[in-house]
Coordinates of C-alpha atoms in Angstrom, one line a residue:
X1 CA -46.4 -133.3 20.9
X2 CA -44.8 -130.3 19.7
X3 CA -44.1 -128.1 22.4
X4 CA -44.9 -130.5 25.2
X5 CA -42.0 -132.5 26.7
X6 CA -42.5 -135.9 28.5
X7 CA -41.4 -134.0 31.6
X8 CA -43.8 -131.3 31.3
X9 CA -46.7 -133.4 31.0
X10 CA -46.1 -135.6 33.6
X11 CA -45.9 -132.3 35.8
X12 CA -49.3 -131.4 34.1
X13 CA -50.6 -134.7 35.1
X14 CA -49.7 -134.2 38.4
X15 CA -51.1 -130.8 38.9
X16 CA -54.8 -132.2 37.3
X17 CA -54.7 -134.8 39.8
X18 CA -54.4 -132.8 42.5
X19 CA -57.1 -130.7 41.3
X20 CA -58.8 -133.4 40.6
X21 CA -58.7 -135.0 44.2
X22 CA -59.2 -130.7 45.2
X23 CA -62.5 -130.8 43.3
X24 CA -63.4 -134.2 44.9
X25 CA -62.6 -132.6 48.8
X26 CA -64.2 -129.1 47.7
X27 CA -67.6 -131.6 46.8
X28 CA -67.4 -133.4 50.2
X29 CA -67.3 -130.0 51.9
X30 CA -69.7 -128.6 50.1
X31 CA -71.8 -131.4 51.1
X32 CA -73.1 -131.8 47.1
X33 CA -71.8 -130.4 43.7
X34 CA -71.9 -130.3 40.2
X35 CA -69.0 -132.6 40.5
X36 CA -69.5 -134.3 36.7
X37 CA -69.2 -131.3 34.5
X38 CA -66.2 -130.1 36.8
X39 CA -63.9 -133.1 36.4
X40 CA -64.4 -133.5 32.4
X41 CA -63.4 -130.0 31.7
X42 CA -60.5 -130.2 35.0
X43 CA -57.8 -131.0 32.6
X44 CA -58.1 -128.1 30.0
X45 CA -58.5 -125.8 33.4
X46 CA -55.3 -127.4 34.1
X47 CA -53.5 -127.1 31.0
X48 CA -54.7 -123.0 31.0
X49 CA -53.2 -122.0 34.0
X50 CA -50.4 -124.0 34.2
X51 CA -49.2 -123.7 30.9
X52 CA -50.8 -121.1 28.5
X53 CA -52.5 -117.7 30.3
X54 CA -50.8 -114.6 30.5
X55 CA -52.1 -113.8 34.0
X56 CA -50.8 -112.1 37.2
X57 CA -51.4 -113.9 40.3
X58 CA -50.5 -110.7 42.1
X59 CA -52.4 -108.7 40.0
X60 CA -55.8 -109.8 39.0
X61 CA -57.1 -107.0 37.2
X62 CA -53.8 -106.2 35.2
X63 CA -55.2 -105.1 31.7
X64 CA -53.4 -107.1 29.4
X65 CA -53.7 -110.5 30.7
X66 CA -55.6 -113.1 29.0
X67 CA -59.1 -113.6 30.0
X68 CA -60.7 -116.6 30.9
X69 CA -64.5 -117.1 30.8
X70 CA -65.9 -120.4 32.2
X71 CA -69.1 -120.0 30.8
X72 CA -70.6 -123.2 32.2
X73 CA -70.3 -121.5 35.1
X74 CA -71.7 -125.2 37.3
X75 CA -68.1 -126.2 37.1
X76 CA -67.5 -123.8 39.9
X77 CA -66.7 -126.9 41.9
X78 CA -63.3 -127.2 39.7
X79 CA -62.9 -123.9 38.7
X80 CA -62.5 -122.5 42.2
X81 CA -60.1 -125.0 43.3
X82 CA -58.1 -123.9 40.5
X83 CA -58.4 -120.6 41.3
X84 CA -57.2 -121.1 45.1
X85 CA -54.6 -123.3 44.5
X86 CA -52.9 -121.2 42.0
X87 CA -52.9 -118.5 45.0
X88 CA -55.9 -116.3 44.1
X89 CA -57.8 -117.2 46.7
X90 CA -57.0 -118.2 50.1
X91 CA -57.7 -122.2 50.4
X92 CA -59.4 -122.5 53.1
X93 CA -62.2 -120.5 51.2
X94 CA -63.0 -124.0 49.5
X95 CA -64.3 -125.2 53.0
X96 CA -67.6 -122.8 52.8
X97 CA -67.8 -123.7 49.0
X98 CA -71.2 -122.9 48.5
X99 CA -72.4 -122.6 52.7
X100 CA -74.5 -119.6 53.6
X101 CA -72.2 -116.6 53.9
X102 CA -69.7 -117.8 51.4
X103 CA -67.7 -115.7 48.9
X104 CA -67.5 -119.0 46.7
X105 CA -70.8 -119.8 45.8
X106 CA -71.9 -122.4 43.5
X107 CA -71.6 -120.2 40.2
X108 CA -68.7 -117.6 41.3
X109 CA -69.3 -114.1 41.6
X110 CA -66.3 -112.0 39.8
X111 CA -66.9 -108.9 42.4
X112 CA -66.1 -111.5 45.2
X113 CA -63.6 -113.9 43.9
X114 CA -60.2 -112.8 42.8
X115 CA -59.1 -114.0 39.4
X116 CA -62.4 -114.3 38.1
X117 CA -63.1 -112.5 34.7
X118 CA -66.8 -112.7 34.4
X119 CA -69.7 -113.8 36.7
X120 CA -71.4 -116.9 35.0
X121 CA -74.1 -119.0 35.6
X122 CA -77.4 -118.4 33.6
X123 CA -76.4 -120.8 30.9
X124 CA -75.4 -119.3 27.6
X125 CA -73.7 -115.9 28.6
X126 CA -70.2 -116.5 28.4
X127 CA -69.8 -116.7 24.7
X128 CA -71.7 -113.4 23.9
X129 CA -69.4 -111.9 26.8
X130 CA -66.3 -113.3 25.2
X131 CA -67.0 -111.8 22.2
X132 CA -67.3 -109.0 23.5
X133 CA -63.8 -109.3 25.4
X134 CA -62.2 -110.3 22.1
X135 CA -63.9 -107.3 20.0
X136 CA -62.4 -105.0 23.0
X137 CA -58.8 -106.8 22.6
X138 CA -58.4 -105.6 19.2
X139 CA -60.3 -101.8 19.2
X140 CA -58.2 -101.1 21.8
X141 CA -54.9 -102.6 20.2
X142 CA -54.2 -104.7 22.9
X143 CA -52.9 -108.4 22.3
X144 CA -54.5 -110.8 24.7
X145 CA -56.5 -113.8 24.1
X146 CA -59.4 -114.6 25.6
X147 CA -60.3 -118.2 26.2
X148 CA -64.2 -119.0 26.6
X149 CA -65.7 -122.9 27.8
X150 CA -68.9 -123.4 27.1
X151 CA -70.1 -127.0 27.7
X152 CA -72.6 -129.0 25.5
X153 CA -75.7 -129.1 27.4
X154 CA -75.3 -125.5 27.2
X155 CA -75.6 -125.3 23.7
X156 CA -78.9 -125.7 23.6
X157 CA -79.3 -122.2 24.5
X158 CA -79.9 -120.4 21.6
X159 CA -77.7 -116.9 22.6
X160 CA -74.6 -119.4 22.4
X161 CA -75.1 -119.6 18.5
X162 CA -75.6 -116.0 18.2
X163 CA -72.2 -115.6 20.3
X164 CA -70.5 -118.0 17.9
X165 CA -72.1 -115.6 14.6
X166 CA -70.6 -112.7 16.3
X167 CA -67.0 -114.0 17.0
X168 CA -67.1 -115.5 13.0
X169 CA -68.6 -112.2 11.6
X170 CA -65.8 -109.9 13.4
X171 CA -63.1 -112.6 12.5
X172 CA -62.1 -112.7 16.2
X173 CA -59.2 -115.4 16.0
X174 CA -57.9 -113.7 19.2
X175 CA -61.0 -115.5 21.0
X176 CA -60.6 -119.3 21.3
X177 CA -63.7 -121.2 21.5
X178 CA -64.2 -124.5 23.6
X179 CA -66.6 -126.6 24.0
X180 CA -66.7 -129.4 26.9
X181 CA -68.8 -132.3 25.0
X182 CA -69.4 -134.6 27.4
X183 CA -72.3 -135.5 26.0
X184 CA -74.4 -135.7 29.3
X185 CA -76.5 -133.0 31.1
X186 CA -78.5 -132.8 34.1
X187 CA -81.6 -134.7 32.3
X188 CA -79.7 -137.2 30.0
X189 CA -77.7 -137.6 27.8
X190 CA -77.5 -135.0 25.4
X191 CA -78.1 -137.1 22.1
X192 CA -81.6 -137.4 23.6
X193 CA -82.6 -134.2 25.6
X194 CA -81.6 -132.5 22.5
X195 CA -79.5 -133.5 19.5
X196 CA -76.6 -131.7 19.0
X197 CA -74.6 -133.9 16.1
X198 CA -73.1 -133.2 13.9
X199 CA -71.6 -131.0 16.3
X200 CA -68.2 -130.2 14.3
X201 CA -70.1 -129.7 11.3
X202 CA -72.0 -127.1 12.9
X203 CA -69.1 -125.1 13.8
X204 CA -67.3 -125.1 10.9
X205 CA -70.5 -124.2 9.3
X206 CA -70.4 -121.1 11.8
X207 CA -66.6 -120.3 10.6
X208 CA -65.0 -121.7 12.9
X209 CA -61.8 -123.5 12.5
X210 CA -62.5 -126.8 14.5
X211 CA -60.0 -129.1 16.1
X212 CA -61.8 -132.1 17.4
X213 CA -59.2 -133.4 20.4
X214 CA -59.7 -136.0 23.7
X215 CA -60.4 -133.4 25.8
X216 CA -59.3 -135.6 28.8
X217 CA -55.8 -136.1 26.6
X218 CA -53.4 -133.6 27.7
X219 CA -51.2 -134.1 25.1
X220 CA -53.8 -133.5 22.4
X221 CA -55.5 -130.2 24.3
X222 CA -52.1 -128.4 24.3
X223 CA -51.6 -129.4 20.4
X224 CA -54.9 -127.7 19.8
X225 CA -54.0 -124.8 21.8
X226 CA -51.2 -124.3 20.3
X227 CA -52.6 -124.3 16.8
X228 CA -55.3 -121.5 17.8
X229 CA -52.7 -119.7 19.2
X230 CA -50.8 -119.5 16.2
X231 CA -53.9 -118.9 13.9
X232 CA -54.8 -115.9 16.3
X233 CA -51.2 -114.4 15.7
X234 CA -51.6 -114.9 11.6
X235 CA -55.6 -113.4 12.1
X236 CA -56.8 -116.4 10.5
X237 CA -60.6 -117.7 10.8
X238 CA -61.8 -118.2 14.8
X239 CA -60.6 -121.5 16.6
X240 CA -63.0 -123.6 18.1
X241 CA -61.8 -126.7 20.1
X242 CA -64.5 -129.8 20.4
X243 CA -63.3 -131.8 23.6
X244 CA -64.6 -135.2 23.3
X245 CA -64.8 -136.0 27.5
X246 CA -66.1 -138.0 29.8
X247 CA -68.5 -136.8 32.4
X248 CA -67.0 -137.3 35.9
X249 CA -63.7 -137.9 34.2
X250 CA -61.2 -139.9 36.4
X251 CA -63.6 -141.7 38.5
X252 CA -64.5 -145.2 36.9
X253 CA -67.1 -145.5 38.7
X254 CA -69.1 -142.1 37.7
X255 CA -67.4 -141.8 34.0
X256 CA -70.1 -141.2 31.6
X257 CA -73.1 -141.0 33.6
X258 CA -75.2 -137.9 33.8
X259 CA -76.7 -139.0 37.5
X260 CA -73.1 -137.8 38.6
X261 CA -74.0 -134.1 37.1
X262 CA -75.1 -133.1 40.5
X263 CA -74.2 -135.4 43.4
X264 CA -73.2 -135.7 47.0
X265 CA -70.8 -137.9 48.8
X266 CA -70.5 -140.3 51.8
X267 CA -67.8 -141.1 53.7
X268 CA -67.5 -144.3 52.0
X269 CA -67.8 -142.9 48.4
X270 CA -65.6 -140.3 48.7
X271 CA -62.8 -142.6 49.8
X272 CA -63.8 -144.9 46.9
X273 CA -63.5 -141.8 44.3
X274 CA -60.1 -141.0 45.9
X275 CA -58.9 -144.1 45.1
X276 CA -60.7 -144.6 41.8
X277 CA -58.7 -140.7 41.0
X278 CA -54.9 -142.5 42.1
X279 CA -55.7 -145.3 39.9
X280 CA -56.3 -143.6 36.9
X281 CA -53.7 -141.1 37.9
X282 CA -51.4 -144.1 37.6
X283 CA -52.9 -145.0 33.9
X284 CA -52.5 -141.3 33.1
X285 CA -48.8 -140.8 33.5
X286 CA -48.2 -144.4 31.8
X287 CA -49.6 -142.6 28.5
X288 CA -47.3 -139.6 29.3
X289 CA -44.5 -141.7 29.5
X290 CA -45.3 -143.8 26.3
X291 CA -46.8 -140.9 24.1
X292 CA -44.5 -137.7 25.4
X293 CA -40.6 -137.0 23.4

């Protein structure tokens, strides 16, 4: 891994397992979540904020950070422990996640959460406002990036394509795409709600430059990163980054199955997941130590 040492990925590794087991808690208070979608996309949120975005935790609104728009918004249940563990939000929040009252609700609110660049939720916004984010970077001569996850499922909204025409007709390489393809949603899996393959060949039929990585590898996400970042500073063609995942990634027991999209816990599951999480934790930071320099 290029820029990645064997001792920053392990600390990567640790940091998504905390999230991870974060994610799991934030569920159990919650009482239910969208707990699937959250831990297959948990290790590029991981790899974002602990490694690539040009943020302020201090100051949320400062102009020219990077944005970040986690356009399937469901994933809440990750993205906020993120959020609140990285210090923009008080922890404690997470208890309410989603409780009457609440600032975190189940899609969050960017007028009530700090850190939060756009309000997401209706499926198939967050590309269109990325876009627009991107176009805004450069007429205003600024240099951020702006990083937009849209998940699979999603795709089958149609304002999603015309997002992905917009960013290849204005060239926006300073706008990297990804997608979250763990090829389940709420109904079924994907494949047979509504066929999406061949999914790379549709991208880079849209312009895009399209990396196709284990999106549960952190070795392989930063690689991928790293090679968008660099086309973005050459203004070459748009990224976009497929992340083969797993749905409920890090629990055996849930991994791959779209009944886990939306679930709640019991005492006895939740300490089953938390263990399931420490075992694969354990597996995780085995391939760190066998694949990182």
């Amino acid at each position: 891994m290029a820029n990645l040492s064997k001792q920053e990925w392990l600390a990567l590794e640790k940091k998504a397992h905390e999230l991870r087991k974060l994610c799991l808690q934030t569920t159990d208070w919650a009482g239910s979540g969208h707990i699937g979608g959250g831990l297959s996309v948990m290790d590029l949120l991981t790899v974002l904020y602990h490694k690539y975005l040009h943020i302020k935790v201090e100051d949320p609104k400062w102009e020219d950070r990077d944005r970040f728009i986690l356009s399937k918004g469901h994933a809440a249940i990750a993205y906020a422990p993120v959020l609140c563990d990285k210090g923009f939000n008080n922890i404690e929040q997470l208890k309410t996640f989603n409780l009457t009252g609440s600032k975190m609700g189940m899609h969050l609110d960017s007028n009530k959460v700090e850190g939060v660049d756009a309000s997401t939720g209706s499926l198939g916004h967050g590309v269109s406002i990325a876009a627009g984010t991107a176009l805004a970077a450069r007429i205003l001569g600024k240099d951020f990036l702006t990083y937009v996850v849209t998940g699979d499922g999603e795709l089958d909204e149609g304002s999603n394509w015309e997002g992905f025409m917009t960013i290849n007709n204005y060239q926006l390489s300073n706008c990297i795409v990804f997608i979250d393809r763990n090829h389940c949603m709420i109904d079924g899996p994907t494949e047979e709600v509504m066929k999406l393959e061949p999914l790379a060949d549709k991208m880079i039929a849209f312009g895009f430059n399209t990396i196709v990585v284990d999106g549960n590898n952190i070795g392989e996400l930063c690689d991928a990163i790293d090679v968008a970042i660099e086309r973005s500073k050459k203004k070459c063609a748009p990224t976009c980054i497929l992340m083969d995942t797993k749905k409920g990634a890090g629990i055996k027991d849930i991994e791959g199955d779209y009944h886990c999209h939306y679930m709640a816990l019991d005492e006895e599951t939740f300490n089953k997941y938390n263990d399931e999480l420490d075992a694969d934790y354990k597996a995780r930071c085995e391939r760190a130590e066998k694949e990182g320099k």
